[in-house]
Amino acid sequence: MKRVRIGVIGAGWWATSAHIPAIQSHPHAELVAVQSRERAKADRIARDFGAKYACTSVGELLALEEIDAVIIASTPNVHFTQARAALHSGRHVLLEKPMTFTAGEARELVELATKRKLQLVVSCPWHYTRHGIEARRLIHSGALGEIK
């Protein structure tokens, strides 16, 4: 199976403690680039995590032909514009919460992803934790009674 080559937009705590380690632990994923507005931070994170490229702008990262998909882990106020740019560039997108600030922006991203035949996923990892899976099992088994 081909490895998915990923760029991470926004290199803060959540990107470096959750997303990047997840990429590194997956046999079919490869961290190619990281983006931070601060050059020193981008360089340090790329070096520390073995990314080939350290970028200071989203445009710089999206210009890399080696990227198949992006994870957007930046501040919520730029999620919409960054996700739209990534989809326009032909990249699959995993987008942190909140997806956008308005339903109209969210609808625009979904329509763009559909039109371009790209994956657009909002990051909701808690569904797949052990306690989330166990809670779902208990609910479906009826052990908790009728859930209202």
Coordinates of N, CA, C and O in Angstrom, one line a residue:
M1 N 0.8 -1.2 0.0 CA 0.0 0.0 0.0 C 0.9 1.2 0.0 O 1.9 1.3 0.7
K2 N 0.5 2.2 -0.8 CA 1.2 3.5 -0.9 C 1.1 4.3 0.4 O 0.1 4.3 1.1
R3 N 2.2 4.9 0.8 CA 2.2 5.8 2.0 C 1.6 7.1 1.7 O 1.8 7.7 0.6
V4 N 0.7 7.6 2.6 CA 0.1 8.9 2.4 C 1.1 9.9 2.9 O 1.6 9.8 4.1
R5 N 1.5 10.9 2.1 CA 2.5 11.9 2.4 C 1.7 13.1 3.0 O 0.9 13.7 2.3
I6 N 2.0 13.5 4.2 CA 1.2 14.4 5.0 C 2.0 15.7 5.4 O 3.2 15.6 5.8
G7 N 1.4 16.8 5.2 CA 1.9 18.1 5.8 C 1.0 18.5 6.9 O -0.2 18.4 6.9
V8 N 1.6 19.1 7.9 CA 0.9 19.5 9.1 C 0.9 21.1 9.1 O 2.0 21.7 9.2
I9 N -0.3 21.7 9.1 CA -0.4 23.1 9.2 C -0.7 23.5 10.6 O -1.7 23.1 11.1
G10 N 0.2 24.3 11.2 CA 0.0 24.7 12.6 C 0.8 23.7 13.4 O 0.5 22.5 13.4
A11 N 1.8 24.2 14.1 CA 2.7 23.3 14.8 C 2.8 23.5 16.3 O 3.8 23.6 16.9
G12 N 1.6 23.6 16.8 CA 1.5 23.9 18.3 C 1.4 22.6 19.1 O 1.8 21.5 18.5
W13 N 1.0 22.7 20.3 CA 1.0 21.6 21.2 C 0.2 20.4 20.7 O 0.7 19.2 20.7
W14 N -1.0 20.6 20.2 CA -1.8 19.4 19.7 C -1.2 18.7 18.5 O -1.2 17.5 18.4
A15 N -0.6 19.5 17.6 CA 0.0 18.9 16.4 C 1.2 18.0 16.9 O 1.4 16.9 16.4
T16 N 2.0 18.6 17.8 CA 3.3 17.9 18.2 C 3.0 16.8 19.2 O 3.9 15.9 19.3
S17 N 1.9 16.8 19.9 CA 1.7 15.8 20.9 C 0.7 14.7 20.5 O 0.6 13.6 21.0
A18 N -0.1 15.0 19.4 CA -1.1 14.0 19.0 C -1.0 13.7 17.5 O -0.7 12.5 17.1
H19 N -1.1 14.7 16.6 CA -1.1 14.4 15.2 C 0.2 13.9 14.7 O 0.2 12.8 14.0
I20 N 1.3 14.5 14.9 CA 2.6 14.1 14.4 C 3.0 12.7 14.9 O 3.4 11.9 14.1
P21 N 2.9 12.5 16.2 CA 3.2 11.1 16.7 C 2.3 10.1 16.1 O 2.7 8.9 15.8
A22 N 1.0 10.4 15.8 CA 0.1 9.4 15.1 C 0.6 9.2 13.7 O 0.6 8.0 13.3
I23 N 1.0 10.2 13.0 CA 1.5 10.0 11.6 C 2.7 9.1 11.7 O 2.9 8.1 10.9
Q24 N 3.6 9.4 12.6 CA 4.9 8.6 12.7 C 4.6 7.1 13.1 O 5.4 6.3 12.7
S25 N 3.6 6.9 13.8 CA 3.3 5.5 14.3 C 2.6 4.7 13.2 O 2.4 3.5 13.4
H26 N 2.0 5.3 12.2 CA 1.2 4.6 11.2 C 2.1 4.1 10.1 O 2.8 4.9 9.5
P27 N 2.0 2.9 9.7 CA 2.9 2.3 8.7 C 2.6 2.8 7.3 O 3.5 2.7 6.4
H28 N 1.5 3.4 7.1 CA 1.1 3.9 5.7 C 1.1 5.4 5.7 O 0.4 6.0 4.8
A29 N 1.7 6.1 6.6 CA 1.7 7.6 6.7 C 3.2 8.1 6.8 O 4.0 7.4 7.4
E30 N 3.4 9.2 6.2 CA 4.7 9.8 6.2 C 4.6 11.3 6.4 O 3.9 12.0 5.7
L31 N 5.3 11.8 7.5 CA 5.3 13.2 7.7 C 6.3 13.9 6.7 O 7.5 13.6 6.8
V32 N 5.9 14.7 5.9 CA 6.7 15.4 4.9 C 7.1 16.8 5.2 O 8.2 17.2 5.1
A33 N 6.1 17.5 5.8 CA 6.3 19.0 6.0 C 5.5 19.4 7.3 O 4.4 18.9 7.6
V34 N 6.1 20.4 7.9 CA 5.3 21.1 9.0 C 5.4 22.6 8.7 O 6.3 23.1 8.1
Q35 N 4.3 23.3 9.2 CA 4.2 24.7 9.0 C 4.0 25.4 10.3 O 3.2 25.0 11.1
S36 N 4.8 26.4 10.5 CA 4.6 27.4 11.6 C 5.0 28.7 11.1 O 5.9 28.9 10.3
R37 N 4.3 29.8 11.6 CA 4.6 31.1 11.1 C 6.0 31.5 11.6 O 6.6 32.4 10.9
E38 N 6.5 30.9 12.6 CA 7.9 31.3 13.1 C 8.9 30.3 12.5 O 8.8 29.1 12.7
R39 N 9.9 30.9 11.8 CA 10.9 30.1 11.1 C 11.6 29.1 12.1 O 11.8 28.0 11.8
A40 N 12.1 29.7 13.2 CA 12.8 28.8 14.2 C 12.0 27.7 14.7 O 12.5 26.5 14.8
K41 N 10.7 27.9 14.9 CA 9.9 26.8 15.4 C 9.6 25.8 14.3 O 9.7 24.6 14.6
A42 N 9.4 26.3 13.1 CA 9.2 25.3 12.0 C 10.4 24.5 11.8 O 10.3 23.2 11.6
D43 N 11.6 25.1 11.8 CA 12.8 24.4 11.6 C 13.0 23.3 12.7 O 13.4 22.2 12.5
R44 N 12.8 23.7 14.0 CA 13.0 22.8 15.1 C 12.1 21.6 15.1 O 12.5 20.5 15.2
I45 N 10.8 21.9 14.8 CA 9.8 20.8 14.7 C 10.1 19.8 13.6 O 10.1 18.6 13.7
A46 N 10.5 20.4 12.4 CA 10.8 19.5 11.3 C 12.0 18.7 11.6 O 12.0 17.5 11.3
R47 N 13.0 19.3 12.3 CA 14.2 18.5 12.6 C 13.9 17.5 13.7 O 14.2 16.3 13.6
D48 N 13.1 17.9 14.7 CA 12.8 16.9 15.8 C 12.0 15.8 15.4 O 12.1 14.7 15.9
F49 N 11.1 16.0 14.4 CA 10.2 14.9 14.0 C 10.5 14.3 12.6 O 9.8 13.5 12.1
G50 N 11.6 14.8 12.0 CA 12.1 14.2 10.8 C 11.3 14.6 9.5 O 11.3 13.8 8.6
A51 N 10.7 15.7 9.5 CA 10.0 16.2 8.3 C 11.0 16.7 7.4 O 12.0 17.4 7.8
K52 N 10.8 16.5 6.1 CA 11.8 17.0 5.1 C 11.7 18.5 4.9 O 12.7 19.1 4.6
Y53 N 10.5 19.1 5.1 CA 10.4 20.5 4.9 C 9.8 21.2 6.1 O 8.9 20.7 6.8
A54 N 10.4 22.4 6.4 CA 9.8 23.4 7.4 C 9.3 24.6 6.6 O 10.1 25.2 5.9
C55 N 8.1 24.9 6.8 CA 7.5 26.0 6.0 C 6.9 27.0 7.0 O 6.5 26.7 8.1
T56 N 6.9 28.3 6.5 CA 6.4 29.4 7.4 C 5.1 29.9 6.9 O 4.5 30.7 7.5
S57 N 4.6 29.4 5.7 CA 3.3 29.8 5.3 C 2.5 28.6 4.7 O 3.1 27.5 4.3
V58 N 1.2 28.7 4.7 CA 0.4 27.6 4.2 C 0.6 27.5 2.7 O 0.7 26.3 2.2
G59 N 0.8 28.6 2.0 CA 1.1 28.5 0.6 C 2.3 27.8 0.2 O 2.4 27.0 -0.7
E60 N 3.4 28.0 1.0 CA 4.6 27.3 0.8 C 4.4 25.8 1.0 O 4.9 25.0 0.2
L61 N 3.7 25.4 2.0 CA 3.5 24.0 2.2 C 2.6 23.4 1.1 O 3.0 22.3 0.6
L62 N 1.6 24.1 0.7 CA 0.7 23.5 -0.3 C 1.4 23.5 -1.7 O 0.9 22.8 -2.6
A63 N 2.4 24.3 -1.9 CA 3.2 24.3 -3.2 C 4.0 23.0 -3.3 O 4.5 22.7 -4.4
L64 N 4.2 22.3 -2.2 CA 5.0 21.0 -2.3 C 4.3 19.9 -3.0 O 3.2 19.5 -2.5
E65 N 4.8 19.5 -4.1 CA 4.1 18.4 -4.9 C 4.1 17.1 -4.1 O 3.3 16.2 -4.4
E66 N 5.0 16.9 -3.2 CA 5.1 15.7 -2.4 C 4.0 15.4 -1.4 O 3.9 14.4 -0.8
I67 N 3.1 16.4 -1.2 CA 2.1 16.3 -0.2 C 0.8 15.8 -0.8 O 0.3 16.3 -1.8
D68 N 0.2 14.7 -0.2 CA -1.0 14.1 -0.6 C -2.2 14.7 0.3 O -3.3 14.7 -0.2
A69 N -1.9 15.0 1.5 CA -2.9 15.3 2.5 C -2.4 16.3 3.5 O -1.1 16.3 3.7
V70 N -3.3 17.1 4.1 CA -2.8 17.9 5.2 C -3.7 17.7 6.4 O -4.8 17.3 6.4
I71 N -3.0 18.0 7.6 CA -3.7 18.1 8.8 C -3.7 19.5 9.2 O -2.6 20.1 9.3
I72 N -4.8 20.1 9.5 CA -4.9 21.5 9.9 C -5.1 21.6 11.4 O -6.2 21.2 11.9
A73 N -4.1 22.0 12.1 CA -4.1 22.0 13.6 C -3.8 23.4 14.0 O -3.1 23.6 15.0
S74 N -4.2 24.4 13.2 CA -3.9 25.8 13.5 C -5.0 26.4 14.4 O -5.9 25.7 14.9
T75 N -5.0 27.7 14.6 CA -6.0 28.4 15.4 C -7.4 28.4 14.6 O -7.3 28.5 13.3
P76 N -8.5 28.2 15.3 CA -9.8 28.1 14.6 C -10.1 29.3 13.6 O -10.8 29.0 12.6
N77 N -9.6 30.4 13.9 CA -10.0 31.6 13.0 C -9.5 31.4 11.6 O -9.9 32.1 10.7
V78 N -8.5 30.6 11.3 CA -8.0 30.4 10.0 C -8.3 29.0 9.4 O -7.9 28.7 8.3
H79 N -9.1 28.2 10.1 CA -9.4 26.8 9.6 C -10.1 26.9 8.2 O -9.7 26.1 7.3
F80 N -11.1 27.7 8.1 CA -11.8 27.8 6.8 C -10.9 28.1 5.6 O -10.9 27.4 4.6
T81 N -10.2 29.2 5.8 CA -9.3 29.7 4.6 C -8.2 28.6 4.3 O -7.9 28.4 3.2
Q82 N -7.7 28.0 5.4 CA -6.6 27.0 5.1 C -7.2 25.8 4.5 O -6.6 25.2 3.6
A83 N -8.3 25.3 5.0 CA -8.9 24.1 4.5 C -9.4 24.3 3.0 O -9.2 23.5 2.2
R84 N -9.9 25.5 2.7 CA -10.4 25.8 1.4 C -9.1 25.8 0.4 O -9.2 25.2 -0.7
A85 N -8.0 26.4 0.9 CA -6.8 26.5 0.0 C -6.3 25.0 -0.2 O -5.9 24.7 -1.3
A86 N -6.3 24.2 0.9 CA -5.8 22.8 0.7 C -6.7 22.0 -0.3 O -6.2 21.3 -1.1
L87 N -8.0 22.2 -0.1 CA -8.9 21.5 -1.1 C -8.7 22.0 -2.5 O -8.7 21.2 -3.4
H88 N -8.6 23.3 -2.7 CA -8.4 23.8 -4.0 C -7.1 23.3 -4.6 O -6.9 23.1 -5.8
S89 N -6.1 23.0 -3.7 CA -4.8 22.5 -4.2 C -4.8 21.0 -4.5 O -3.8 20.4 -4.9
G90 N -6.0 20.3 -4.2 CA -6.1 18.9 -4.5 C -5.7 18.0 -3.4 O -5.4 16.8 -3.6
R91 N -5.6 18.5 -2.1 CA -5.2 17.7 -1.0 C -6.4 17.3 -0.2 O -7.3 18.0 0.0
H92 N -6.3 16.1 0.4 CA -7.2 15.6 1.4 C -7.0 16.4 2.6 O -5.8 16.8 2.9
V93 N -8.0 16.6 3.5 CA -7.9 17.4 4.7 C -8.4 16.7 5.9 O -9.6 16.3 5.9
L94 N -7.6 16.7 7.0 CA -8.1 16.4 8.3 C -8.1 17.7 9.0 O -7.0 18.4 9.1
L95 N -9.3 18.2 9.5 CA -9.4 19.5 10.1 C -9.8 19.4 11.5 O -10.7 18.7 11.9
E96 N -9.0 20.2 12.3 CA -9.3 20.2 13.8 C -10.6 20.9 14.0 O -11.1 21.7 13.2
K97 N -11.2 20.7 15.2 CA -12.4 21.4 15.6 C -12.0 22.8 16.2 O -11.0 23.0 16.7
P98 N -12.9 23.8 16.0 CA -14.1 23.7 15.3 C -13.8 23.8 13.8 O -12.8 24.4 13.4
M99 N -14.6 23.1 13.0 CA -14.4 23.0 11.6 C -14.3 24.4 11.0 O -13.4 24.8 10.2
T100 N -15.4 25.2 11.2 CA -15.5 26.6 10.8 C -16.3 27.3 11.8 O -16.8 26.8 12.8
F101 N -16.4 28.6 11.6 CA -17.3 29.4 12.5 C -18.7 29.5 12.0 O -19.6 29.9 12.8
T102 N -19.0 29.2 10.8 CA -20.4 29.3 10.3 C -20.8 28.0 9.5 O -19.9 27.3 9.0
A103 N -22.1 27.8 9.5 CA -22.6 26.6 8.8 C -22.3 26.8 7.3 O -22.0 25.8 6.6
G104 N -22.4 28.0 6.8 CA -22.2 28.3 5.4 C -20.8 28.0 5.0 O -20.5 27.4 3.9
E105 N -19.8 28.3 5.8 CA -18.4 28.0 5.5 C -18.2 26.5 5.5 O -17.5 25.9 4.6
A106 N -18.8 25.8 6.5 CA -18.7 24.3 6.6 C -19.3 23.7 5.3 O -18.7 22.8 4.7
R107 N -20.5 24.2 4.9 CA -21.1 23.7 3.7 C -20.2 23.9 2.5 O -20.1 23.0 1.6
E108 N -19.6 25.0 2.4 CA -18.7 25.3 1.2 C -17.6 24.3 1.2 O -17.2 23.8 0.1
L109 N -17.0 24.0 2.3 CA -15.9 23.1 2.3 C -16.3 21.7 1.9 O -15.7 21.0 1.2
V110 N -17.5 21.2 2.5 CA -18.0 19.9 2.1 C -18.3 19.8 0.6 O -18.0 18.9 0.0
E111 N -18.9 20.9 0.1 CA -19.3 20.9 -1.4 C -18.0 20.9 -2.2 O -17.9 20.2 -3.2
L112 N -17.0 21.6 -1.8 CA -15.7 21.7 -2.5 C -15.0 20.3 -2.5 O -14.5 19.8 -3.5
A113 N -15.0 19.7 -1.3 CA -14.4 18.4 -1.2 C -15.1 17.3 -2.1 O -14.5 16.5 -2.8
T114 N -16.4 17.4 -2.0 CA -17.2 16.5 -2.9 C -17.0 16.7 -4.3 O -16.7 15.7 -5.1
K115 N -17.0 17.9 -4.8 CA -16.7 18.3 -6.2 C -15.4 17.8 -6.6 O -15.2 17.3 -7.7
R116 N -14.4 18.0 -5.8 CA -13.0 17.6 -6.1 C -12.7 16.1 -5.8 O -11.5 15.7 -6.0
K117 N -13.6 15.4 -5.3 CA -13.5 14.0 -4.9 C -12.3 13.8 -3.9 O -11.5 12.9 -4.0
L118 N -12.3 14.7 -2.9 CA -11.3 14.6 -1.8 C -12.0 14.3 -0.5 O -13.2 14.6 -0.3
Q119 N -11.2 13.7 0.4 CA -11.6 13.5 1.8 C -11.5 14.7 2.6 O -10.5 15.4 2.6
L120 N -12.6 15.1 3.3 CA -12.6 16.2 4.3 C -13.1 15.6 5.6 O -14.2 15.2 5.7
V121 N -12.2 15.5 6.6 CA -12.6 14.8 7.8 C -12.4 15.8 9.0 O -11.3 16.5 9.1
V122 N -13.3 15.9 9.9 CA -13.2 16.7 11.1 C -12.6 15.8 12.2 O -13.2 14.7 12.4
S123 N -11.6 16.2 12.8 CA -10.9 15.4 13.8 C -11.8 15.2 15.1 O -12.1 16.2 15.8
C124 N -12.3 14.0 15.3 CA -13.0 13.7 16.5 C -12.5 12.4 17.1 O -13.2 11.3 17.0
P125 N -11.3 12.4 17.6 CA -10.6 11.1 18.0 C -11.2 10.4 19.2 O -10.9 9.3 19.4
W126 N -12.0 11.2 20.0 CA -12.4 10.6 21.2 C -13.4 9.4 21.0 O -13.5 8.5 21.9
H127 N -14.0 9.3 19.9 CA -14.9 8.2 19.5 C -14.1 6.8 19.5 O -14.7 5.8 19.7
Y128 N -12.8 6.9 19.3 CA -12.0 5.7 19.1 C -11.1 5.4 20.3 O -10.3 4.5 20.2
T129 N -11.3 6.1 21.4 CA -10.5 5.7 22.6 C -11.2 4.5 23.3 O -12.3 4.2 23.0
R130 N -10.4 3.9 24.2 CA -11.0 2.7 24.9 C -12.2 3.0 25.6 O -13.2 2.2 25.6
H131 N -12.3 4.2 26.3 CA -13.5 4.5 27.1 C -14.6 4.8 26.2 O -15.8 4.5 26.5
G132 N -14.4 5.4 25.0 CA -15.4 5.7 24.0 C -16.0 4.4 23.5 O -17.2 4.3 23.3
I133 N -15.2 3.5 23.1 CA -15.6 2.2 22.6 C -16.4 1.4 23.6 O -17.4 0.9 23.3
E134 N -15.9 1.5 24.9 CA -16.6 0.8 25.9 C -18.0 1.4 26.2 O -19.0 0.7 26.4
A135 N -18.1 2.7 26.2 CA -19.3 3.4 26.4 C -20.3 3.0 25.3 O -21.5 2.7 25.6
R136 N -19.9 3.0 24.1 CA -20.7 2.6 23.0 C -21.2 1.2 23.1 O -22.4 0.9 22.9
R137 N -20.3 0.3 23.6 CA -20.7 -1.1 23.8 C -21.8 -1.2 24.8 O -22.8 -1.9 24.7
L138 N -21.6 -0.5 25.9 CA -22.6 -0.5 27.0 C -23.9 0.0 26.6 O -25.0 -0.6 26.9
I139 N -23.9 1.1 25.9 CA -25.2 1.6 25.4 C -25.9 0.7 24.5 O -27.1 0.4 24.6
H140 N -25.2 0.1 23.5 CA -25.8 -0.8 22.6 C -26.2 -2.2 23.2 O -27.2 -2.8 22.7
S141 N -25.6 -2.5 24.3 CA -25.9 -3.8 24.9 C -27.2 -3.7 25.8 O -27.8 -4.7 26.2
G142 N -27.6 -2.4 26.1 CA -28.8 -2.2 26.9 C -28.4 -2.2 28.4 O -29.3 -2.1 29.3
A143 N -27.2 -2.4 28.8 CA -26.8 -2.5 30.2 C -27.1 -1.2 31.0 O -27.2 -1.2 32.2
L144 N -27.2 -0.1 30.3 CA -27.5 1.2 30.9 C -29.0 1.5 30.9 O -29.3 2.6 31.4
G145 N -29.8 0.7 30.3 CA -31.2 1.0 30.2 C -31.4 1.8 29.0 O -30.6 1.9 28.1
E146 N -32.6 2.4 28.9 CA -33.0 3.2 27.8 C -32.3 4.6 27.9 O -32.5 5.3 28.8
I147 N -31.6 4.9 26.9 CA -30.9 6.2 26.8 C -31.8 7.2 26.2 O -32.4 7.0 25.1
K148 N -32.0 8.3 26.8 CA -32.8 9.4 26.3 C -32.0 10.6 26.1 O -31.1 11.0 26.8

